[in-house]
Coordinates of C-alpha atoms and ligand atoms in Angstrom, one line a residue:
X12 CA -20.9 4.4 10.0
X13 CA -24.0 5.7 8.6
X14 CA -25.8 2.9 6.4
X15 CA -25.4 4.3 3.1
X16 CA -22.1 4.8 3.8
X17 CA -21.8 1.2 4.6
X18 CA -23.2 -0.1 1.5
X19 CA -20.9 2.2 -0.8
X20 CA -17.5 1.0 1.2
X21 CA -15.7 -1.8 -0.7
X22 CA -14.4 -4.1 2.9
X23 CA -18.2 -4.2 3.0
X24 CA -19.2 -5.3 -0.6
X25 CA -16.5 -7.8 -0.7
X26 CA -17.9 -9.2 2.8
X27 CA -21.6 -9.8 1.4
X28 CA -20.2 -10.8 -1.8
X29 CA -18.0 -13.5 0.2
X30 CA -21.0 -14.0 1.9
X31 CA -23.6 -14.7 -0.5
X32 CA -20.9 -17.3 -2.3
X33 CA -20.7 -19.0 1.5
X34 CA -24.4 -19.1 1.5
X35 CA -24.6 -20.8 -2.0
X36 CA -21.6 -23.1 -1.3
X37 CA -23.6 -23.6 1.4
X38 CA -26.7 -24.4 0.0
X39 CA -25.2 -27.0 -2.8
X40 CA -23.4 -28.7 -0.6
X41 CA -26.1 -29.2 2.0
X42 CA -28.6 -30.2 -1.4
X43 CA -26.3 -33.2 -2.4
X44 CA -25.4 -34.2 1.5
X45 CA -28.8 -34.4 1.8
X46 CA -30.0 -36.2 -1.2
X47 CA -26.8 -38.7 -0.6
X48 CA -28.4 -39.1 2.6
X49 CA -32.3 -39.6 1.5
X50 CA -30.9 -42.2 -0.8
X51 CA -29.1 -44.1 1.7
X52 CA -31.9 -44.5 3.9
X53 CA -34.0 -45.5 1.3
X54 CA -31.8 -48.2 0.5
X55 CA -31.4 -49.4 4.2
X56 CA -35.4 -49.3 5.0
X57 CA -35.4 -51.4 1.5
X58 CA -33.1 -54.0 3.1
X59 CA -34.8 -54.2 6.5
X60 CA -38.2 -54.9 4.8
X61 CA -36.3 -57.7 2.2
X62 CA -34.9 -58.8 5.1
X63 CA -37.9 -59.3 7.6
X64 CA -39.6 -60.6 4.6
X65 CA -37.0 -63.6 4.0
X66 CA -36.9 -64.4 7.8
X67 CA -40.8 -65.0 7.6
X68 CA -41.4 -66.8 4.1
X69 CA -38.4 -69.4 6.1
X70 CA -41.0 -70.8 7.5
X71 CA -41.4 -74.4 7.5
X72 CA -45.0 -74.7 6.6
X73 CA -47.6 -72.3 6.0
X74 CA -48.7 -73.2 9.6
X75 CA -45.7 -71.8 10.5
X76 CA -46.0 -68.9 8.4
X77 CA -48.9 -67.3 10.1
X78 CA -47.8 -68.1 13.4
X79 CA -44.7 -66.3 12.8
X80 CA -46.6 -63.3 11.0
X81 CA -49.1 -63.4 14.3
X82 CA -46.0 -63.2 16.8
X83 CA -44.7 -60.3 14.6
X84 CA -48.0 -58.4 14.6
X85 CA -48.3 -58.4 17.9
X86 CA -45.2 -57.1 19.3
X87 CA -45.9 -54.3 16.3
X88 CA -48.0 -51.9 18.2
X89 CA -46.8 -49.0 16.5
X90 CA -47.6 -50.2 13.5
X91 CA -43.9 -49.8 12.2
X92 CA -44.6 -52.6 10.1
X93 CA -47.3 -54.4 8.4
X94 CA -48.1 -58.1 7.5
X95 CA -49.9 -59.6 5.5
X96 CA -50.7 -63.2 3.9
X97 CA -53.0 -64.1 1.0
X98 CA -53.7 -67.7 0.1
X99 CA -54.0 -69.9 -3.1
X100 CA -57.3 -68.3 -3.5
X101 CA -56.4 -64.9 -3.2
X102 CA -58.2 -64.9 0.3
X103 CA -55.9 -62.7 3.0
X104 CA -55.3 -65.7 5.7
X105 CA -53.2 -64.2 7.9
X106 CA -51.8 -60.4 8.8
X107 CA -53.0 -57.4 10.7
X108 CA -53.7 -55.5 7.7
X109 CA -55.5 -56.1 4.3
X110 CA -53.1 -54.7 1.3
X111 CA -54.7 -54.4 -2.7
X112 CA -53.0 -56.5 -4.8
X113 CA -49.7 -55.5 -5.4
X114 CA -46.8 -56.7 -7.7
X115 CA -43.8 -59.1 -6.9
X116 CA -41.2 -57.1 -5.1
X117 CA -41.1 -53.2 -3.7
X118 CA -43.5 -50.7 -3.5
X119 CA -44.7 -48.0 -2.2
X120 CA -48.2 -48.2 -0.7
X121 CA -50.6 -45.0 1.1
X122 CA -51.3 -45.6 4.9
X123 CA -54.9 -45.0 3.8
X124 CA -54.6 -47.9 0.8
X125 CA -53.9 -50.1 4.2
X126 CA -56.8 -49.6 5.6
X127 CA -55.1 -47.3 8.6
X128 CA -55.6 -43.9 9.4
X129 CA -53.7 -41.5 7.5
X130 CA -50.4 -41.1 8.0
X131 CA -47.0 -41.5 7.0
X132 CA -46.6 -44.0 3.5
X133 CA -45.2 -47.4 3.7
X134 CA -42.2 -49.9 1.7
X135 CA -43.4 -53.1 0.8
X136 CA -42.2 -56.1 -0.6
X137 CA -44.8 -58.8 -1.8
X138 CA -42.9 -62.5 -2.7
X139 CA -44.5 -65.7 -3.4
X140 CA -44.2 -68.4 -0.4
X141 CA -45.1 -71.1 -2.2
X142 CA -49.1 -71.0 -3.4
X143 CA -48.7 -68.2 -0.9
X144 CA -48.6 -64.8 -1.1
X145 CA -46.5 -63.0 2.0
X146 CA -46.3 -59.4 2.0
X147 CA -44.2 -57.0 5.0
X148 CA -44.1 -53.4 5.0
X149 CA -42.2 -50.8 7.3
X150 CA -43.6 -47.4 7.9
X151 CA -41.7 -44.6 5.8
X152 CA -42.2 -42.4 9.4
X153 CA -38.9 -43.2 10.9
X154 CA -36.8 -42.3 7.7
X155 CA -39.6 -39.1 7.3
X156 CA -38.6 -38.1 10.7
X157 CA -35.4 -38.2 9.9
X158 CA -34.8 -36.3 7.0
X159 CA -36.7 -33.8 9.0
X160 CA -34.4 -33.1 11.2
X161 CA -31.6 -33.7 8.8
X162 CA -32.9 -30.5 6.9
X163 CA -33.8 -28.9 9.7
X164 CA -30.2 -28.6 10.9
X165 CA -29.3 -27.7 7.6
X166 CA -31.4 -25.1 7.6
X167 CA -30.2 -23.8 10.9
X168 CA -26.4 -24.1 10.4
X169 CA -27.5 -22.1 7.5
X170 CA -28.6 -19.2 9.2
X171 CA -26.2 -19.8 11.6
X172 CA -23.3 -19.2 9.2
X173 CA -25.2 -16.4 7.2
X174 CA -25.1 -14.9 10.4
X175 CA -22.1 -15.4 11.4
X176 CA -20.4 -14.1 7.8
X177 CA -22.9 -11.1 7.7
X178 CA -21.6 -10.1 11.8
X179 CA -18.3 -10.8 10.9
X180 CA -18.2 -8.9 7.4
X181 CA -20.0 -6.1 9.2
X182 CA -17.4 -6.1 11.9
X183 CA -14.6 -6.5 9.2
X184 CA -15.5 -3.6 6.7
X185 CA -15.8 -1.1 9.9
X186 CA -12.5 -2.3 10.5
X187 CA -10.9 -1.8 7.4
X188 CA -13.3 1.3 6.9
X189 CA -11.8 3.1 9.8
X190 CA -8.6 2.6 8.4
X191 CA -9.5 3.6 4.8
X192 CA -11.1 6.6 6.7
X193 CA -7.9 7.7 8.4
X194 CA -6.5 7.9 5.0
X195 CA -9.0 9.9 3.8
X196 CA -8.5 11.8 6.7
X197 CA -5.0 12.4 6.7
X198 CA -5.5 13.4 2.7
X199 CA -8.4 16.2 3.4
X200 CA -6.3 18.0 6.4
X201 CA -3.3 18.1 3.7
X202 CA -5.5 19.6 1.1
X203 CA -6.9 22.1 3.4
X204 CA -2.8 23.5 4.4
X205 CA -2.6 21.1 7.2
X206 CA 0.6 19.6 5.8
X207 CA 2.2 17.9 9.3
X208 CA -1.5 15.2 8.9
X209 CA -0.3 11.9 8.6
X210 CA -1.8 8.9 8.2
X211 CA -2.0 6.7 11.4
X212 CA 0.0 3.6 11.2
X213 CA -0.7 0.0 12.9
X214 CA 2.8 -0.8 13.1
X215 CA 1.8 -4.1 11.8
X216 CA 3.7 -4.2 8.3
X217 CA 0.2 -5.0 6.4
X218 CA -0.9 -4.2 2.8
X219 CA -3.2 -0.9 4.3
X220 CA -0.3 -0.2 6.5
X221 CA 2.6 -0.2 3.6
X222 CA 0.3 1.7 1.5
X223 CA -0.7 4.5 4.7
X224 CA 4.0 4.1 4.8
X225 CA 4.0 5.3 1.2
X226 CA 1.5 7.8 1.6
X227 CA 3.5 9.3 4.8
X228 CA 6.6 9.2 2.6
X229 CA 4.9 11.2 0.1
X230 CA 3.5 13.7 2.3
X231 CA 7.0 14.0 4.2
X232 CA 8.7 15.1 1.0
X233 CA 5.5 17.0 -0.1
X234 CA 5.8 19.0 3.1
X235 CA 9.6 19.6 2.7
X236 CA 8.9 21.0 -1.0
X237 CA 6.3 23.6 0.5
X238 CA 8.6 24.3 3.5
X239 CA 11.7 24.9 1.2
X240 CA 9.3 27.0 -1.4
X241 CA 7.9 28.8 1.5
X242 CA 11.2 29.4 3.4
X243 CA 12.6 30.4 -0.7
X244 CA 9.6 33.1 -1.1
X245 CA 9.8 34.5 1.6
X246 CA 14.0 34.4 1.9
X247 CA 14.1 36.1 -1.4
X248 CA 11.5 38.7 -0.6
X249 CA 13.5 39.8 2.3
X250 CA 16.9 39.7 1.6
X251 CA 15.6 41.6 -1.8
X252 CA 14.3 44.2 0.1
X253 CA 17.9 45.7 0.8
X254 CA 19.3 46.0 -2.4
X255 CA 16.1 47.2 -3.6
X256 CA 15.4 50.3 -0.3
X257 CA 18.9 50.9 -1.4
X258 CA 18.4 51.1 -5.0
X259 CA 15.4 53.6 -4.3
X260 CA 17.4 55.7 -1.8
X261 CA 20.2 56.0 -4.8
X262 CA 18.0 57.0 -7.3
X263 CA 16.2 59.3 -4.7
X264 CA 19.9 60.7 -3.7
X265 CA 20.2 61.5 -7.6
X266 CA 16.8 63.2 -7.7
X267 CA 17.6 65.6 -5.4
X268 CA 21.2 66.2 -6.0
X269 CA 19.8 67.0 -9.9
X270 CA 17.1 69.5 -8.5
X271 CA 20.0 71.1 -6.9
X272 CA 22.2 71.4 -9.9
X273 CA 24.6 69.0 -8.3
X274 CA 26.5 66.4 -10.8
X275 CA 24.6 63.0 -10.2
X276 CA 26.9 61.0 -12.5
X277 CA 28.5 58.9 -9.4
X278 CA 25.1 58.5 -8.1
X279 CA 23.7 57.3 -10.9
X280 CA 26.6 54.9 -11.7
X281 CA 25.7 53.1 -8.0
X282 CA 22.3 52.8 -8.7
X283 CA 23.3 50.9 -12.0
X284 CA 26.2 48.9 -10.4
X285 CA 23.1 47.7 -7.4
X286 CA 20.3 47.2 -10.5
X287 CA 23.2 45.1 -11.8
X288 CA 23.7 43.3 -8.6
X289 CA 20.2 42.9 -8.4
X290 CA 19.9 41.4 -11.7
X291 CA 22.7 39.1 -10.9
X292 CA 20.9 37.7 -8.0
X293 CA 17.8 36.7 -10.2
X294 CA 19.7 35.3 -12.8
X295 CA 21.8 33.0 -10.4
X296 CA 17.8 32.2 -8.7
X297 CA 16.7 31.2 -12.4
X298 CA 20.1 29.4 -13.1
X299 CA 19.5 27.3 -10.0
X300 CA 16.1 26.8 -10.6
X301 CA 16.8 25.4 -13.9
X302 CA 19.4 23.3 -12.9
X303 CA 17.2 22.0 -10.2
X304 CA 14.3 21.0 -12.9
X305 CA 16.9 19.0 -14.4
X306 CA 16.8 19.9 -18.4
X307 CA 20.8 20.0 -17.9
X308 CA 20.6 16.0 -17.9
X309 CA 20.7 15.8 -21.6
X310 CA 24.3 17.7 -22.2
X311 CA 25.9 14.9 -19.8
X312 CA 28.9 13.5 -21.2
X313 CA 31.9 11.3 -19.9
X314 CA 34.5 13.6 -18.4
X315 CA 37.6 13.0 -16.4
X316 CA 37.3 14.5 -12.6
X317 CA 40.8 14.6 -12.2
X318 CA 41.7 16.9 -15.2
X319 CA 38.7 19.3 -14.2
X320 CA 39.8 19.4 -10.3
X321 CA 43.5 19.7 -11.5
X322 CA 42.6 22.8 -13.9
X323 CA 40.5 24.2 -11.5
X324 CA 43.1 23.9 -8.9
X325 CA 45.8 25.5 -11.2
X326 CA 43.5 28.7 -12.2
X327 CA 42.7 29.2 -9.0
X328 CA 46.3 29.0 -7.7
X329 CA 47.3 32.4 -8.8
X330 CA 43.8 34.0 -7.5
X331 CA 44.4 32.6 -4.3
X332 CA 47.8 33.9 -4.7
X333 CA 46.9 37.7 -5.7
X334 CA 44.9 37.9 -2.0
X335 CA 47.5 36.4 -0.2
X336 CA 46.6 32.9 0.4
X337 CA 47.8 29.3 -0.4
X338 CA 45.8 26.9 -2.8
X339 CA 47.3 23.5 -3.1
X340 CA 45.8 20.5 -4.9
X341 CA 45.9 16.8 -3.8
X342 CA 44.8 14.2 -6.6
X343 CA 44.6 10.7 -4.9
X344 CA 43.4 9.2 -8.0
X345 CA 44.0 7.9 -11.5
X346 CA 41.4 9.3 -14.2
X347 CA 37.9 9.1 -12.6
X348 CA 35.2 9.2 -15.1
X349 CA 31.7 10.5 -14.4
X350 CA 28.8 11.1 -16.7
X351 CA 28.2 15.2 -16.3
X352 CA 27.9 18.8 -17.2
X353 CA 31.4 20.1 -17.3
X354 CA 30.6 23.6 -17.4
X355 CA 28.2 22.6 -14.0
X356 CA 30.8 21.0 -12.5
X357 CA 33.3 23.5 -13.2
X358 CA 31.3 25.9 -11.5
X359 CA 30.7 24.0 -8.2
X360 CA 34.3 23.4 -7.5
X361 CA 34.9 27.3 -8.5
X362 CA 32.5 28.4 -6.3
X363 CA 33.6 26.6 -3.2
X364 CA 37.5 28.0 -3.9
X365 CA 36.0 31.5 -3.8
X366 CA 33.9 30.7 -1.1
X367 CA 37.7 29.9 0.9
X368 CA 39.0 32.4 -0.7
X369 CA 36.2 35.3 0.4
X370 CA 35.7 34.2 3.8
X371 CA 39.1 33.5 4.8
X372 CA 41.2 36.0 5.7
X373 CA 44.6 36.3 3.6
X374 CA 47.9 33.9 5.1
X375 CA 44.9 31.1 4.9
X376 CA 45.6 27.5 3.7
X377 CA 43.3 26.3 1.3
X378 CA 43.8 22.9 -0.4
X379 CA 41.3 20.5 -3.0
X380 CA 41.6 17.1 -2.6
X381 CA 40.9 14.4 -4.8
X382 CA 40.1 10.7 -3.6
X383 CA 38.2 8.0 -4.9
X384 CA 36.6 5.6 -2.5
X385 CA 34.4 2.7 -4.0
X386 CA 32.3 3.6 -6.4
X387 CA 32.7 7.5 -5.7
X388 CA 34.7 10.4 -6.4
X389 CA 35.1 12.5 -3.4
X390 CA 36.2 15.8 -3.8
X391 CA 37.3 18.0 -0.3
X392 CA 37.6 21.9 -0.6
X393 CA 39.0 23.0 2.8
X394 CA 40.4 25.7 4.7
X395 CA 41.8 26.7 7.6
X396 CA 39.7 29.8 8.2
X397 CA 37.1 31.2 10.6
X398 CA 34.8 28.1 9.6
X399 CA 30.9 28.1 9.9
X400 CA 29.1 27.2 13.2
X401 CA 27.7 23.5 13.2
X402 CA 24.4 25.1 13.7
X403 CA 24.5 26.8 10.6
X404 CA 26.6 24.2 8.5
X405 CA 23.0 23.1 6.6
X406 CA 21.7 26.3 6.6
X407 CA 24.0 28.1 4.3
X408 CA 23.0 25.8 1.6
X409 CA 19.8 28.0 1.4
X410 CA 19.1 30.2 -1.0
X411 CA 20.5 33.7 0.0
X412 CA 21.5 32.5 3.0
X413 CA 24.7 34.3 4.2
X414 CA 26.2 34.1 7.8
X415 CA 25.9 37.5 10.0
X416 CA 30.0 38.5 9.9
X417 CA 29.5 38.1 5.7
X418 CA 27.1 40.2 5.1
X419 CA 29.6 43.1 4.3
X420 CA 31.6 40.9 2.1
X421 CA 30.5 40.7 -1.6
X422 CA 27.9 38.2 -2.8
X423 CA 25.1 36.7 -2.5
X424 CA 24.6 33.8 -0.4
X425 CA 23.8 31.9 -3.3
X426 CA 27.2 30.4 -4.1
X427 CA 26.3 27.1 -2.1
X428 CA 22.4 26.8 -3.2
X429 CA 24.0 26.0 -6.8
X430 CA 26.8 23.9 -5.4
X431 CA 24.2 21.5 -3.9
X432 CA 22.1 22.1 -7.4
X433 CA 24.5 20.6 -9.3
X434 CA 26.0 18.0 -6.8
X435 CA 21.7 17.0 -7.0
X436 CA 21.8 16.7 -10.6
X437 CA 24.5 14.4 -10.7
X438 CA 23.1 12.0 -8.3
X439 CA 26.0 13.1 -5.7
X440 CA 26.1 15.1 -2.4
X441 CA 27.4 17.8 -0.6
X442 CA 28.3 18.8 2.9
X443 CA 30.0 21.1 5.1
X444 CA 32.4 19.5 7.8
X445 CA 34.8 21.0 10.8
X446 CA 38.3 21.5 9.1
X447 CA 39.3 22.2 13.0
X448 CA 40.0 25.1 12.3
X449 CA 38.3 25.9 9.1
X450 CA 35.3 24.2 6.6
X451 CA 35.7 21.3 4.7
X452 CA 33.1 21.1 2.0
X453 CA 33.0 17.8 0.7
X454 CA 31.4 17.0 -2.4
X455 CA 30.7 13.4 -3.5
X456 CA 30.1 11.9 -7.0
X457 CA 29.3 8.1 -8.1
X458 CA 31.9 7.5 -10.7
X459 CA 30.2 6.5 -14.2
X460 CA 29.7 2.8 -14.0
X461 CA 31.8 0.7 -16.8
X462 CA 28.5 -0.9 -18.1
X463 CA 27.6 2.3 -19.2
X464 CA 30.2 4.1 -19.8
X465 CA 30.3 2.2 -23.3
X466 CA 26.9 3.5 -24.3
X467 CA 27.8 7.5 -24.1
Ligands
ATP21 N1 34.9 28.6 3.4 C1 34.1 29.3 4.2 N2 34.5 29.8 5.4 C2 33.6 30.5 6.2 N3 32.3 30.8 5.9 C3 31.9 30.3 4.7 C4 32.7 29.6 3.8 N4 31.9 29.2 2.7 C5 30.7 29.8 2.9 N5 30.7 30.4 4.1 C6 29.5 31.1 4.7 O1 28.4 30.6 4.0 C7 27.6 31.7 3.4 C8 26.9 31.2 2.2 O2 27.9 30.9 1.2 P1 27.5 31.1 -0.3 O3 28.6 30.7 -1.2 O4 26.2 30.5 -0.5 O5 27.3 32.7 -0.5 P2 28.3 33.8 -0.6 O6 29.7 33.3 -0.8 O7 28.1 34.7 0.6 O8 27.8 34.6 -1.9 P3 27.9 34.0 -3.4 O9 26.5 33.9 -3.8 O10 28.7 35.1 -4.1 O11 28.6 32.7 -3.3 C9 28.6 32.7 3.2 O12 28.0 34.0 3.2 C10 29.5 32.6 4.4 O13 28.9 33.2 5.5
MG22 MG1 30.0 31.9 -2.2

């Protein structure tokens, strides 16, 4: 990743913010460890002296006195600690150094004030023994030495961690970057036509993956939109392309028929009657795309399926009748009330009868059945006719779509676009099954729900 990239990506900001907080947790804690720490050893160096000091000045006499300060300055090479004993007089009588005059209790005396070469300070305590004066230091160089390393190893597990947090935050932003990227990725393809991109998944169910899931979802139904307004476009501009060459070749016939003298009236009455069929086709393209952008919702009301299957059923009785074939109606169900369009709904069930009807051929059976079944209303047109091929069972739901043996038969293959229109807009479904023999279209509804049903 190119370093200006890096500094711009958010994984990485977070890590050098998280960082930078590490390093001054860091830093605070290690400041009160270590003054914890300083104060404790101050205390016991304090103690040792007080307690070296009450050893000596137990001491019988002050004979005894300096020969105990003597045996102690002699196994003191090091000069760890320092002695010294003044008299009555203010004379030093005993001790292997010479202190100035210092005040009853602890202080803190220069190596050079000592008399010693310079070097580290020392603790002493000066009591009274006595008419005698006893004072015992101890070098500060062993507590010195120790604090030393004690913020040495601070400083090092410092760095250390700042390290470690900068490594790992570098390591963790790529990470996440990459994935980011992939997004990124997947979105620029799509915006350039490459609408099958899709974001890469982990398969491990985290945040970065659900989002990438959503975005895939998106995309999938993005893609199916351009697909069906691609397939749409281009159905419509060539299934147009007939009635229109035809329309032209009418008007043509009329031209030339005139410039003969001939009477063009029939001719001219054809091309009207395929203008007309033309016209029809747009209008039933617009009606569906209407009913597809949903402004329809607003004229739902509460209406009774059964009554509008039953009417439908008894309409289309005597139509089915006039081109010799059978319409019988099955209602399984009491009143079933959904919230809908009646003039929509009308139209759907309509349009499958006269879809059995047209592509049947007459002596054909053709029933509607009602049936409720939880908390649906499924209603069944079906036949007994030639049937559509399972291969082509989804496809005649596309616009213009018509199957190769109908094309002579009136229409316009758009009959079952507006059936699955409507069944859309009222949150239902619709499907073609295998009468064997024959199609069963099958629509299904969810009934209005009592809750609401109150509120319309
Ligand atoms: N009951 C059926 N039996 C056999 N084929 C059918 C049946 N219903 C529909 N089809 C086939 O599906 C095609 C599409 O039907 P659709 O209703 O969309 O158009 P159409 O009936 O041809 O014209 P229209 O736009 O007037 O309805 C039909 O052309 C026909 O080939
Ligand atoms: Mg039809």
């Amino acid at each position: 990743m190119p370093r200006a990239r890096l500094w711009r990506s958010t994984p990485f900001r977070l890590a050098v913010t998280f960082g930078l907080v590490f390093f001054l947790t860091f830093v605070a804690a290690g400041f009160v460890t270590y003054q914890f720490m300083r104060r404790e050893l101050q205390r016991s160096l304090d103690s040792s002296v007080a307690d070296l000091h009450a050893v000596i000045a137990s001491s019988d006499d002050l004979e005894d006195l300096i020969a105990m300060v003597d045996a102690y300055s002699r196994v003191n090479r090091a000069r760890e600690w320092v002695f010294c004993v003044f008299g009555a007089d203010g004379r030093q009588i005993a001790g292997d150094v010479s202190t100035p005059p210092l005040p009853d209790g602890f202080s803190t005396v220069g190596s050079v004030a000592l008399g010693l070469r310079d070097g580290a300070d020392y603790r002493a305590f000066s009591g009274v023994i006595g008419s005698n004066r006893l004072i015992v230091g101890r070098s500060y160089a062993a507590t010195n030495r120790l604090e030393h390393i004690a913020f040495l190893s601070f400083v090092w597990a410092t760095l250390v961690a700042m390290a470690g947090a900068i490594i790992g935050g570098v390591l963790l932003a790529r990470k996440v970057q990459r994935r980011l990227d992939g997004i990124a990725g997947a979105m620029t393809a799509v915006s350039h036509g490459m609408f099958d991109a899709r974001v890469p998944l982990r398969g491990n169910g985290d945040d970065i993956d659900v989002v990438s899931g959503q975005v895939n979802e998106a995309l999938d139904r993005l893609s199916a939109l351009m697909e069906t307004m691609r397939q749409v476009s281009s159905d419509i501009a060539h299934e147009l392309k007939t009635p229109l060459n035809r329309l032209r070749m009418q008007v043509e016939a009329a031209i030339s028929g005139d410039e003969r003298g001939e009477n063009v009236t029939e001719a001219l009455f054809d091309a009207r009657a395929e203008a007309g069929q033309i016209n029809a086709t747009f209008e039933a393209l617009l009606r569906i795309s209407q009913i597809e952008a949903g402004a329809r919702r607003t004229r739902f009301q509460s209406i009774d399926l059964t009554d509008l299957v039953t009417s439908v059923g008894e309409i289309y009785a005597g139509v089915a009748e006039d081109s010799g074939h059978i319409l019988s109606t099955s209602i399984e169900a009491g009143a079933l009330a959904i919230s809908g369009d009646r003039e929509l709904l009308t139209q759907m069930f309509v349009n499958l009868v006269e879809n059995a009807i047209r592509h049947c051929p007459p002596g054909a059976a053709i029933s509607i059945a009602l049936a409720r079944e939880g908390d649906s209303a499924v209603v069944a047109v079906n036949d007994d006719g030639p049937g559509i091929p399972a291969g082509e069972r989804e496809k005649v739901f596309r616009r213009l779509y018509r199957l190769d043996k109908s094309r002579t038969t009136d229409g316009s293959g758009l009959g079952l676009s507006l059936v699955r229109a409507i069944a859309d807009l009222h949150a239902g479904a619709v499907s073609i099954r295998d009468n064997r023999p024959g199609v069963s279209a099958e629509v299904i509804l969810p009934l209005e729900q009592p809750a609401l049903k109150g509120k319309h």
